[in-house]
Coordinates of C-alpha atoms and ligand atoms in Angstrom, one line a residue:
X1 CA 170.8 112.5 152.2
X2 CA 173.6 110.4 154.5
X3 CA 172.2 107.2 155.0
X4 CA 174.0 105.6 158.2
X5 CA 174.0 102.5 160.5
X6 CA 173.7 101.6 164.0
X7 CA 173.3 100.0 167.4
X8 CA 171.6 102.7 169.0
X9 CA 169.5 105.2 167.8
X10 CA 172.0 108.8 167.3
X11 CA 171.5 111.3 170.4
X12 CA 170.7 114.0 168.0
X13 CA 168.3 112.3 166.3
X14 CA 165.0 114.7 166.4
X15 CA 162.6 111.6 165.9
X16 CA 162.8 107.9 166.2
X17 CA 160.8 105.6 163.2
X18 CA 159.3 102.3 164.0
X19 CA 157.4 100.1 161.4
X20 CA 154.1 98.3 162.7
X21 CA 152.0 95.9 161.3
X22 CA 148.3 95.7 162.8
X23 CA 149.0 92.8 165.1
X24 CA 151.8 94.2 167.2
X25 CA 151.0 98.2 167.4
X26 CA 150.9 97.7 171.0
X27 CA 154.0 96.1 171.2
X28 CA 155.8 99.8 171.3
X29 CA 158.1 101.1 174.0
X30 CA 155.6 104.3 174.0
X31 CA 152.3 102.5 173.9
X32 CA 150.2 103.5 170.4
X33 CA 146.5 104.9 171.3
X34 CA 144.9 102.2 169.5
X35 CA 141.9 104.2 168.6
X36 CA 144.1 106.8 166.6
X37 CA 146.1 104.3 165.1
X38 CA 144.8 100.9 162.6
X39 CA 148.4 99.9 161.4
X40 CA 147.1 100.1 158.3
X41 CA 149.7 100.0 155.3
X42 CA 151.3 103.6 155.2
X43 CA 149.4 104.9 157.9
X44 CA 150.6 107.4 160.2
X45 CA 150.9 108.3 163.6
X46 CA 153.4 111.0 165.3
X47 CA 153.7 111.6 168.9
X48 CA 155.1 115.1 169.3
X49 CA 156.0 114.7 173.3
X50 CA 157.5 111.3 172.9
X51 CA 159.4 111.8 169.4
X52 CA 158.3 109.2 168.0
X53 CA 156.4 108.7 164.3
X54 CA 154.7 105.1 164.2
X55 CA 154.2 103.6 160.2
X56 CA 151.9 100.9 159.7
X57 CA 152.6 97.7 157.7
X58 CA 149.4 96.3 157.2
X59 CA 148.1 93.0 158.5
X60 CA 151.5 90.6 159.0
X61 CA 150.7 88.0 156.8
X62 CA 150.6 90.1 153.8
X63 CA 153.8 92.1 154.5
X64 CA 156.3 92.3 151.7
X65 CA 159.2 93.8 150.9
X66 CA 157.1 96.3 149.0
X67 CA 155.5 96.7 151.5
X68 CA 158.9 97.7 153.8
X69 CA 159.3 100.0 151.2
X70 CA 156.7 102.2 150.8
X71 CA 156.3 102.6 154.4
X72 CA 159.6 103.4 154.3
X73 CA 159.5 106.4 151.7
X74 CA 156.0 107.6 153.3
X75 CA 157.7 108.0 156.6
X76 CA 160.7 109.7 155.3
X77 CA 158.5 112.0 152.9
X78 CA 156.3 112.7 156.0
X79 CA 159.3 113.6 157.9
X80 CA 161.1 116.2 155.0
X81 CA 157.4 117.7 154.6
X82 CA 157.6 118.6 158.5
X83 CA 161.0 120.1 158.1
X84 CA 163.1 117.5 160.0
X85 CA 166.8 117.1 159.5
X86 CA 167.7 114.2 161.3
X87 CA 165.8 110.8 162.0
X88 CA 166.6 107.2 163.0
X89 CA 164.5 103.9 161.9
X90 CA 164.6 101.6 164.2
X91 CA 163.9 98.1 162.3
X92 CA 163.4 95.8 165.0
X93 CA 161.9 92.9 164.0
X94 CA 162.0 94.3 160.3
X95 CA 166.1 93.9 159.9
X96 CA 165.7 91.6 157.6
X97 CA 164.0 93.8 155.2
X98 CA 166.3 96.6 155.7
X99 CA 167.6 97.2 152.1
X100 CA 163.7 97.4 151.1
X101 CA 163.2 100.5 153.9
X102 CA 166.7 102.3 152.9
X103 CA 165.6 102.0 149.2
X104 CA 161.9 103.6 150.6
X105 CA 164.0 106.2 152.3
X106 CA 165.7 107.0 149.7
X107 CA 163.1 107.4 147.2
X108 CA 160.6 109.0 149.8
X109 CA 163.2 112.1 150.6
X110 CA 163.5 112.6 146.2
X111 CA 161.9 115.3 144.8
X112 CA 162.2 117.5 141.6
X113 CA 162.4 120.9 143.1
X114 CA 165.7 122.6 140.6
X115 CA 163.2 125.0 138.8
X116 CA 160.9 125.6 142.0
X117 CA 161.9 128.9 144.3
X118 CA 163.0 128.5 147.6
X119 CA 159.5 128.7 149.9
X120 CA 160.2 130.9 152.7
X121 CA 156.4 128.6 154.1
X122 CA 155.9 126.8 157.1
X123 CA 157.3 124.2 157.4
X124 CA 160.4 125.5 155.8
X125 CA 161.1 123.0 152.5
X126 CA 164.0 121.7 154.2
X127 CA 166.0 118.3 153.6
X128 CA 166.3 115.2 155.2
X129 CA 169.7 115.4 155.9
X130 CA 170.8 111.9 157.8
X131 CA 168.9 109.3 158.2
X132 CA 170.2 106.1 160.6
X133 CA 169.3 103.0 160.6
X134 CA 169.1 101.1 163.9
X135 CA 169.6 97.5 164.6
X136 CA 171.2 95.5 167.3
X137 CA 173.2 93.9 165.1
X138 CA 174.7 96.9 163.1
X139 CA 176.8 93.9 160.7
X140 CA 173.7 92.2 160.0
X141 CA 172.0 95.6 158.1
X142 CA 175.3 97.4 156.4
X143 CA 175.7 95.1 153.3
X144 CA 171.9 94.8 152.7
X145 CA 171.4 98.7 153.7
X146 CA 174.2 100.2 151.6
X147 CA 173.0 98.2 148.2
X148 CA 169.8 99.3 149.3
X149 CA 171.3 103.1 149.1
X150 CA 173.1 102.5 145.9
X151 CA 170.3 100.8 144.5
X152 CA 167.7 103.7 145.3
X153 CA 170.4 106.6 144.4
X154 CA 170.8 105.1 140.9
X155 CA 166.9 105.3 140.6
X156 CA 166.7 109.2 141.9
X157 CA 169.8 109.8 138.9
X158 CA 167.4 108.2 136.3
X159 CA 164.3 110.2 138.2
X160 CA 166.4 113.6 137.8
X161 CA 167.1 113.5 134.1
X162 CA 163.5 111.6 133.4
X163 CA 161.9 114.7 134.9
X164 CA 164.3 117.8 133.1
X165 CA 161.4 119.5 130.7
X166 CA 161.9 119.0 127.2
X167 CA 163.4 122.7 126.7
X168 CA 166.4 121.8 128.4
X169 CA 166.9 118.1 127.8
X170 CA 168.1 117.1 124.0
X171 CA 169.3 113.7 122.7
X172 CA 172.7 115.5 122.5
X173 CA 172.2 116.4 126.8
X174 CA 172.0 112.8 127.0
X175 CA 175.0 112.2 125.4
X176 CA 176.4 114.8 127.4
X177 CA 175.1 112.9 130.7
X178 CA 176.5 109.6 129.7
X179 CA 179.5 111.2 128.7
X180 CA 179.9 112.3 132.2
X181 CA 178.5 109.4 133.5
X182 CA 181.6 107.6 132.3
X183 CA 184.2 110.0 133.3
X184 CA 182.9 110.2 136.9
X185 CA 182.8 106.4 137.1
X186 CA 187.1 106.6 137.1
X187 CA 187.4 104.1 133.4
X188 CA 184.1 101.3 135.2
X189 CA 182.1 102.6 132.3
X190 CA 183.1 103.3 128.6
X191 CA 180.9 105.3 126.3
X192 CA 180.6 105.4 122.8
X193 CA 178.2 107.8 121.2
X194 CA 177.2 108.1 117.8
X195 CA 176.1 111.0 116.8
X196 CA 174.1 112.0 113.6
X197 CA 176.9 112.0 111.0
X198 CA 178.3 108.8 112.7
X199 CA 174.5 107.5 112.6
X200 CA 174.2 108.9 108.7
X201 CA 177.0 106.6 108.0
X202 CA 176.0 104.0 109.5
X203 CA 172.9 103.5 108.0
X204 CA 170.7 104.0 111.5
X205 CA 167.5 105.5 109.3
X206 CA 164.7 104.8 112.3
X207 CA 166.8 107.2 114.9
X208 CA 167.6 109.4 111.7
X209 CA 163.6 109.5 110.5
X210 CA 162.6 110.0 113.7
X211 CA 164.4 113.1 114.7
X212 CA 164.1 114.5 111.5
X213 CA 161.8 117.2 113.0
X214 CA 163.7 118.3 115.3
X215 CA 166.4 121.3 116.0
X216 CA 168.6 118.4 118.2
X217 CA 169.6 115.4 116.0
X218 CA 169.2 112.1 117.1
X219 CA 172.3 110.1 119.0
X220 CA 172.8 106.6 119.8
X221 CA 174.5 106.3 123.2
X222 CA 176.4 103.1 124.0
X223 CA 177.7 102.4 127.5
X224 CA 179.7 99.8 128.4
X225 CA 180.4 98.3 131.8
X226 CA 183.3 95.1 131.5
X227 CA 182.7 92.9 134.9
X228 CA 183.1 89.3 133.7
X229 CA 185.5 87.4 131.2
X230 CA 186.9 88.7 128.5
X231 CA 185.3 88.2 124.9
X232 CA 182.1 87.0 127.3
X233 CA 179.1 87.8 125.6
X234 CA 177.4 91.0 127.1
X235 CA 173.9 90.7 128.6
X236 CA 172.7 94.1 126.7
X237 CA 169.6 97.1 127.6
X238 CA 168.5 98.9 125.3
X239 CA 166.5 101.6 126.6
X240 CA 163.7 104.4 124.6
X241 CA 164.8 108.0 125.1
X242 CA 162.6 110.1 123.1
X243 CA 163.2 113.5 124.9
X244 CA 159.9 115.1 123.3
X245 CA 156.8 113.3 122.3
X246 CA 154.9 115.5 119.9
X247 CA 153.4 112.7 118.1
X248 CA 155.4 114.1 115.1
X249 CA 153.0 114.9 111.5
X250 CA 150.3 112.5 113.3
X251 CA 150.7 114.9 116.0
X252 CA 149.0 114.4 119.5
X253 CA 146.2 115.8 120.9
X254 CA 147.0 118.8 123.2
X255 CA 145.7 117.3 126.3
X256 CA 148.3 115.3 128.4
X257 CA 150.8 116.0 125.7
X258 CA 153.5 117.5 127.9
X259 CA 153.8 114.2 130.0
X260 CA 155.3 113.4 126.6
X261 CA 158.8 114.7 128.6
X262 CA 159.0 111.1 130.5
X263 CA 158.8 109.6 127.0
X264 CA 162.9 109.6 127.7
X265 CA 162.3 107.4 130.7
X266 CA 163.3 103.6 129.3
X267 CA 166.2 105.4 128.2
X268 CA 166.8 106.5 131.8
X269 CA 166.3 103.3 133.6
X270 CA 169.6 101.9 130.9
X271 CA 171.5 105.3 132.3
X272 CA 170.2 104.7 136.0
X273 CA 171.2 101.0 135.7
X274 CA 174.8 101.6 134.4
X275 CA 175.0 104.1 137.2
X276 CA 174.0 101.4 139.8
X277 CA 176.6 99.0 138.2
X278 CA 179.4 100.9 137.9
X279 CA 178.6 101.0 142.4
X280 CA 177.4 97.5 142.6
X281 CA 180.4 95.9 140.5
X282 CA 179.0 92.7 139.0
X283 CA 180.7 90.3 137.5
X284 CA 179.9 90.0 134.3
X285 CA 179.7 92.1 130.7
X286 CA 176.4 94.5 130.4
X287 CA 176.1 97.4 127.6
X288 CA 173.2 99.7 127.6
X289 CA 172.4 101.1 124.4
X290 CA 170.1 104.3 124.7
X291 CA 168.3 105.6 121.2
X292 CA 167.2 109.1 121.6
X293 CA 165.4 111.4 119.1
X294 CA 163.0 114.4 119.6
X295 CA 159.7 113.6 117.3
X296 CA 158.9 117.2 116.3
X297 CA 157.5 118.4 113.3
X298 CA 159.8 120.7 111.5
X299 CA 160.8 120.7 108.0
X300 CA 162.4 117.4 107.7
X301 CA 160.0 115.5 109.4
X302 CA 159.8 111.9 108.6
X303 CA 156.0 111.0 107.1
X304 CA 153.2 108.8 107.5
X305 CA 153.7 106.8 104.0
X306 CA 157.6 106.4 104.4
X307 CA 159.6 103.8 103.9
X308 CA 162.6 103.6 106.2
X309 CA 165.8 101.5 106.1
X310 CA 166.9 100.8 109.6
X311 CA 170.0 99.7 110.9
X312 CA 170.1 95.9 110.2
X313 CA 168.7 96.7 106.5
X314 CA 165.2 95.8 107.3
X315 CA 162.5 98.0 105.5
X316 CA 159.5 99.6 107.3
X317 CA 156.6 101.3 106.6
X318 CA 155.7 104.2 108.8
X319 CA 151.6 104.6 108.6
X320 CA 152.0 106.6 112.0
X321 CA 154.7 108.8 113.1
X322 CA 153.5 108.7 116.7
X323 CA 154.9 105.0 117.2
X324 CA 158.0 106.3 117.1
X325 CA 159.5 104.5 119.8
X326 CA 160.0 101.3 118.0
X327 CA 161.3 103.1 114.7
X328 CA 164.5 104.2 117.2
X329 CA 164.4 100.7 118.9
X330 CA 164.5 98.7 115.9
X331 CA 168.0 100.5 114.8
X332 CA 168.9 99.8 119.0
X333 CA 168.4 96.2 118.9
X334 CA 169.9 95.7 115.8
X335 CA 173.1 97.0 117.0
X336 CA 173.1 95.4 120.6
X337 CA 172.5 91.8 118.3
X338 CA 175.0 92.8 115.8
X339 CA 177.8 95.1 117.4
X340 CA 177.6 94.2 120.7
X341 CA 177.2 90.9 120.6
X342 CA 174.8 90.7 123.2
X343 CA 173.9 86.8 124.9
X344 CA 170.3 88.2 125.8
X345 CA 169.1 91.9 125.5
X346 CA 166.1 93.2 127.6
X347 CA 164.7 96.3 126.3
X348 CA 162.6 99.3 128.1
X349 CA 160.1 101.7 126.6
X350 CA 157.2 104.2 127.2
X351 CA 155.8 102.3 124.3
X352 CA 152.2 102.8 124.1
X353 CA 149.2 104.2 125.3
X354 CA 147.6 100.7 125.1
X355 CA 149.7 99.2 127.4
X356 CA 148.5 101.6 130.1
X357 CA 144.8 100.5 129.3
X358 CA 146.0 97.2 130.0
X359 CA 147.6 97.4 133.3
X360 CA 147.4 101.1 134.7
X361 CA 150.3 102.8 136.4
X362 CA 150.8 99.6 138.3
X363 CA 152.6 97.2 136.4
X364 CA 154.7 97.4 132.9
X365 CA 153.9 94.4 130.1
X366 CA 156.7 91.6 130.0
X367 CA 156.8 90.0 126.3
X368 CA 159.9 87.3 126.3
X369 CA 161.1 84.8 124.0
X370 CA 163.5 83.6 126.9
X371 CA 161.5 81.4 129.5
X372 CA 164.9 81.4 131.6
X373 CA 165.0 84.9 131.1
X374 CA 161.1 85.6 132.2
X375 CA 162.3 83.4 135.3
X376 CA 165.1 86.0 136.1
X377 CA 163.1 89.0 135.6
X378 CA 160.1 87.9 137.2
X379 CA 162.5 87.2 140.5
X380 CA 163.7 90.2 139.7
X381 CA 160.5 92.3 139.8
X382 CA 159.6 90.6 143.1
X383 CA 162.7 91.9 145.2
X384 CA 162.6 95.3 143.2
X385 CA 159.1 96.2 143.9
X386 CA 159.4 97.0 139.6
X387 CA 155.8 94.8 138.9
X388 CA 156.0 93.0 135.7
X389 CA 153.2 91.3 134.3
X390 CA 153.6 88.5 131.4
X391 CA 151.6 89.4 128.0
X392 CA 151.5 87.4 124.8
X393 CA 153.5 87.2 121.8
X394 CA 150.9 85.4 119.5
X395 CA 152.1 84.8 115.8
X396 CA 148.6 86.6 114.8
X397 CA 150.1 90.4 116.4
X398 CA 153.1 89.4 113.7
X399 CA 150.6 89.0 111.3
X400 CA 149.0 92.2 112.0
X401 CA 151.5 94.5 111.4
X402 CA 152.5 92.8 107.9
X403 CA 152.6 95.7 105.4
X404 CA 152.0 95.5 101.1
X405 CA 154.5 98.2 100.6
X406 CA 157.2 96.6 103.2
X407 CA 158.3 94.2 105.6
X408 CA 156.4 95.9 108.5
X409 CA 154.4 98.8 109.4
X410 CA 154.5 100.8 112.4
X411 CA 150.9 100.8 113.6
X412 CA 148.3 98.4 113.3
X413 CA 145.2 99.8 114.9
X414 CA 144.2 99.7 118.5
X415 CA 143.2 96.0 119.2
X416 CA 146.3 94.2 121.0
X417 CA 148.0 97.7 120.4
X418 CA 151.1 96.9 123.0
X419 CA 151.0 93.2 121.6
X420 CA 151.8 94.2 118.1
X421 CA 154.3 96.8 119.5
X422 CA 155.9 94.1 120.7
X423 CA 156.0 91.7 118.2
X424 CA 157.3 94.5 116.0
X425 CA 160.1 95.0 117.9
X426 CA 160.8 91.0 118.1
X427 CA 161.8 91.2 114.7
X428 CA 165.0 93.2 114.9
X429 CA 166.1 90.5 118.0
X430 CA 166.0 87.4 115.8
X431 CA 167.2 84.9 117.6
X432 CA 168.7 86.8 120.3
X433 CA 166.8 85.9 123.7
X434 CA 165.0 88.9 124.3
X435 CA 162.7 90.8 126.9
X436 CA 160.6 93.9 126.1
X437 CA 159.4 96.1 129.1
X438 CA 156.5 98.8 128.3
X439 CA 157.2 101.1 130.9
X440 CA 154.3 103.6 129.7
X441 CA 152.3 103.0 132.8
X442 CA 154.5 103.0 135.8
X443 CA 157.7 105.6 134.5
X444 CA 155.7 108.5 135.7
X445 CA 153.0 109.4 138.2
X446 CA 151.2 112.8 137.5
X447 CA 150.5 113.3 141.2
X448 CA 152.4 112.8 144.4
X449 CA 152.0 109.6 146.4
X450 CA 152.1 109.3 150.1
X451 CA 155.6 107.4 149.8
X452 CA 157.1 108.8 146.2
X453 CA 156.8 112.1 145.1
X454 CA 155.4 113.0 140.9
X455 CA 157.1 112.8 137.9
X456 CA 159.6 109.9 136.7
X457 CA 159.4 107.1 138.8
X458 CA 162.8 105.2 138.3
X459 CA 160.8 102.2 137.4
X460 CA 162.9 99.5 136.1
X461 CA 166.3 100.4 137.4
X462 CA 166.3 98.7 140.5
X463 CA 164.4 95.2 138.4
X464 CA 167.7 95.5 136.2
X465 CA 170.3 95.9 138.9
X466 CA 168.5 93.1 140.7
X467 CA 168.8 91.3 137.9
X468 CA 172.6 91.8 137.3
X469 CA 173.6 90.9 140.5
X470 CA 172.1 88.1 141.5
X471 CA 173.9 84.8 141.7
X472 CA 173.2 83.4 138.6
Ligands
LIG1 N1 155.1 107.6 124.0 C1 153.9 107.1 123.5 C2 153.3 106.0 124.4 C3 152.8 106.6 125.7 C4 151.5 106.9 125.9 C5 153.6 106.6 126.8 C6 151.0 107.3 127.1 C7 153.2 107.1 128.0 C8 151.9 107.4 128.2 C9 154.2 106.4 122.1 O1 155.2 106.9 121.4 C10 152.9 106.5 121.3 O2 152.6 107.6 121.0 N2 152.3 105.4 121.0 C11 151.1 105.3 120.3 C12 151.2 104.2 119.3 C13 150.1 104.2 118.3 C14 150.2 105.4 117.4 C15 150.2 102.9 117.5 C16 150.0 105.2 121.2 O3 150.1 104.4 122.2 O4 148.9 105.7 121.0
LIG2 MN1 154.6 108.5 120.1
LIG3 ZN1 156.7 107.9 122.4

């Protein structure tokens, strides 16, 4: 979709946009049948004759950018459902909050659609092909507009390749991606993958247990993005990309198990966010370090009862091969700590089932070490819509996961079950400042929303990017 900017709203335009809270619905050029419309948040109303679709914001006070956002995607989703082409947004009084409604616009228009046949229904399944975004002062809405694009395109590159079924999508497609990735971005970014002799070598046994059972072998996929000073320590993410779920030997029940293909997605919000700062150019060093493994069940299948040497030389003992996704992260984070250097790392995973008890779709945990680092995220999370919520990191959950045959074990039991996750993960960071996102919740929705359409959300690349490029 172009995304474009201007004074007036385009003569071809098919349909003018205008955001309303409840308290100023009449103030419209056309005036809004108040009966027919509340200016509740994401409410519609479209007036054929006039050409106008009106999107309500809620009550004023408790208007967001969030909430700019989603009123933004559910008016552009409305508008690609009814098989229009060409729109305008006029912001108005909402300028201010225009990267928030291009990002909504953005994300609204996305959908996964490569494996569907063309519909010859009514309305034809067309695309939202421009979109302009009015404002009397065009300058005032370009800078904040066009991040908001870049921001919300990176997130759609991370939705695509979160959503590709896990038939078609291998650690070594990842590589593949990245790989490309890098090329496209004219020498910004700089891969490094390791694949599974390079991983065999190097002594990465959680990656190399994990994927074990599986056809694909496991890679490690390193990207590098060189902004800021030379020999400057990196600010590292380190992302879970397990393209298939199974559970593994403690296999899954069968119900809900193929949403196991979004278990890739904290490796996709690393991708997505490299993608977004190879556009947004900080200035500064950040590597993203993506460990991807299939957990299948095939003849070399790692084991409930092993005992596996990761990366940093640590021992674990794996009581349950369906908590997988810290197995591959502990070999992750002990490379960004010992190979890359990293100043802080912030790591995303579709980690556990427990952490969606906890908090629904609606949020993903935040477990820090860092309190400057919580500060950043959490600002971070505000302006990106990405919710985080702070959990604990009691020194009991360390206790928990204690093994008598190793250092750790990889399961401890349901109570505090995203807690001990975490606290498992915290020791392959030592004293690194660190962040762990569990992403389970909010990486995927299994139904289609008014303003975001099913499948991998994007969630996390746009709490990074803000992140990166903020002033400090
Ligand atoms: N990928 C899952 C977690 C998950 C569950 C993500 C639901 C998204 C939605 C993870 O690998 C897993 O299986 N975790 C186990 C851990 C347990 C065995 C300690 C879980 O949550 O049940
Ligand atoms: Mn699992
Ligand atoms: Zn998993």
């Amino acid at each position: 979709m172009h995304i474009e900017f201007s004074a007036t709203v385009p003569a071809e335009s098919e349909i003018t946009v205008q955001l309303l809270t409840r308290e100023n619905r009449h103030r419209t050029a056309v005036p809004v049948p108040v009966a027919e419309f509340s200016g509740a948040a994401n409410s519609l109303l479209l007036l054929h004759a006039e050409k106008r679709l009106y999107v309500g914001l809620g009550d004023s006070a408790k208007v967001t950018g969030d909430t700019v956002r989603r009123a933004g995607g559910t008016a552009a989703k409305f508008l690609q459902a009814k098989g229009r082409t060409r729109a305008a947004f006029e912001l108005g009084d909402w300028a201010p909050q225009a990267q928030a409604a291009v990002e909504g616009a953005v994300l609204g228009t996305y959908r996964f659609d490569t494996f569907q046949p063309p519909k010859a229904d009514d309305p034809p399944r067309s695309r939202l092909e421009t979109l302009t975004f009015v404002a009397a002062d065009v300058d005032g809405i370009l800078v904040a507009g066009e991040r908001g694009r870049l921001m919300a395109e990176a997130t759609n590159f991370a939705r695509q390749i979160g959503n590709q079924p896990g038939n078609r999508f291998f650690p070594e497609t990842l590589a593949a991606t990245a790989q490309t990735l890098a090329d496209e971005s004219g020498g910004v970014l700089t891969v490094e993958i390791l694949d599974e002799a390079a991983l065999q070598h190097n002594g990465f046994g959680g990656l190399l247990a994990v994927g074990g059972g599986s056809e694909h072998p496991p890679r490690l996929v390193v990207l590098w993005y060189c902004g800021g000073e030379i020999g400057e320590a990196p600010l590292a993410f380190v992302g879970k990309a397990i393209t298939f779920d199974s559970g593994g030997l403690s296999i899954k029940p069968a119900l809900g198990m193929e949403e196991m293909v979004w278990d890739k997605c904290g490796g996709m919000a690393v991708l997505g966010a490299m993608h977004g700062i190879a556009a947004l150019k900080p200035r500064r060093n950040v590597v993203g370090v993506i460990a991807s493994a299939e957990n299948m069940t095939g003849p070399g299948a790692y084991r409930p009862g092993d005992i596996v040497t990761v990366y940093d030389g640590r021992q674990i003992e794996i009581n349950n091969t369906d908590a997988e996704g810290r197995v591959v992260l502990a070999d992750a984070l002990g490379y960004a700590r010992k190979d890359c250097g990293a100043s802080a790392i912030v790591d995303l995973a579709t980690l556990t089932g427990a952490c969606v008890v906890a908090l629904g779709d609606w949020a993903a945990g935040l477990w820090t070490t860092d309190d400057a680092l919580k500060e950043k995220l959490l600002a971070a999370a505000e302006r990106s819509g990405d919710r985080l919520w702070p959990m604990p990191l009691y020194p009991e959950y360390s206790e928990q996961i204690k093994s008598d045959v190793a250092l750790i074990k990889n399961s401890s039991g349901r109570p505090g079950g995203a807690c001990t996750a975490a606290a498992f993960l915290r020791t392959f960071v030592e004293d690194t400042p660190w962040a762990h996102l569990d992403i389970a919740g909010p990486s995927a929705i299994t139904k289609d929303r008014a303003d975001l359409a099913r499948g991998a959300t994007g969630f996390g690349v746009r709490a990074l990017l803000e992140m990166v490029t903020s002033a400090d």
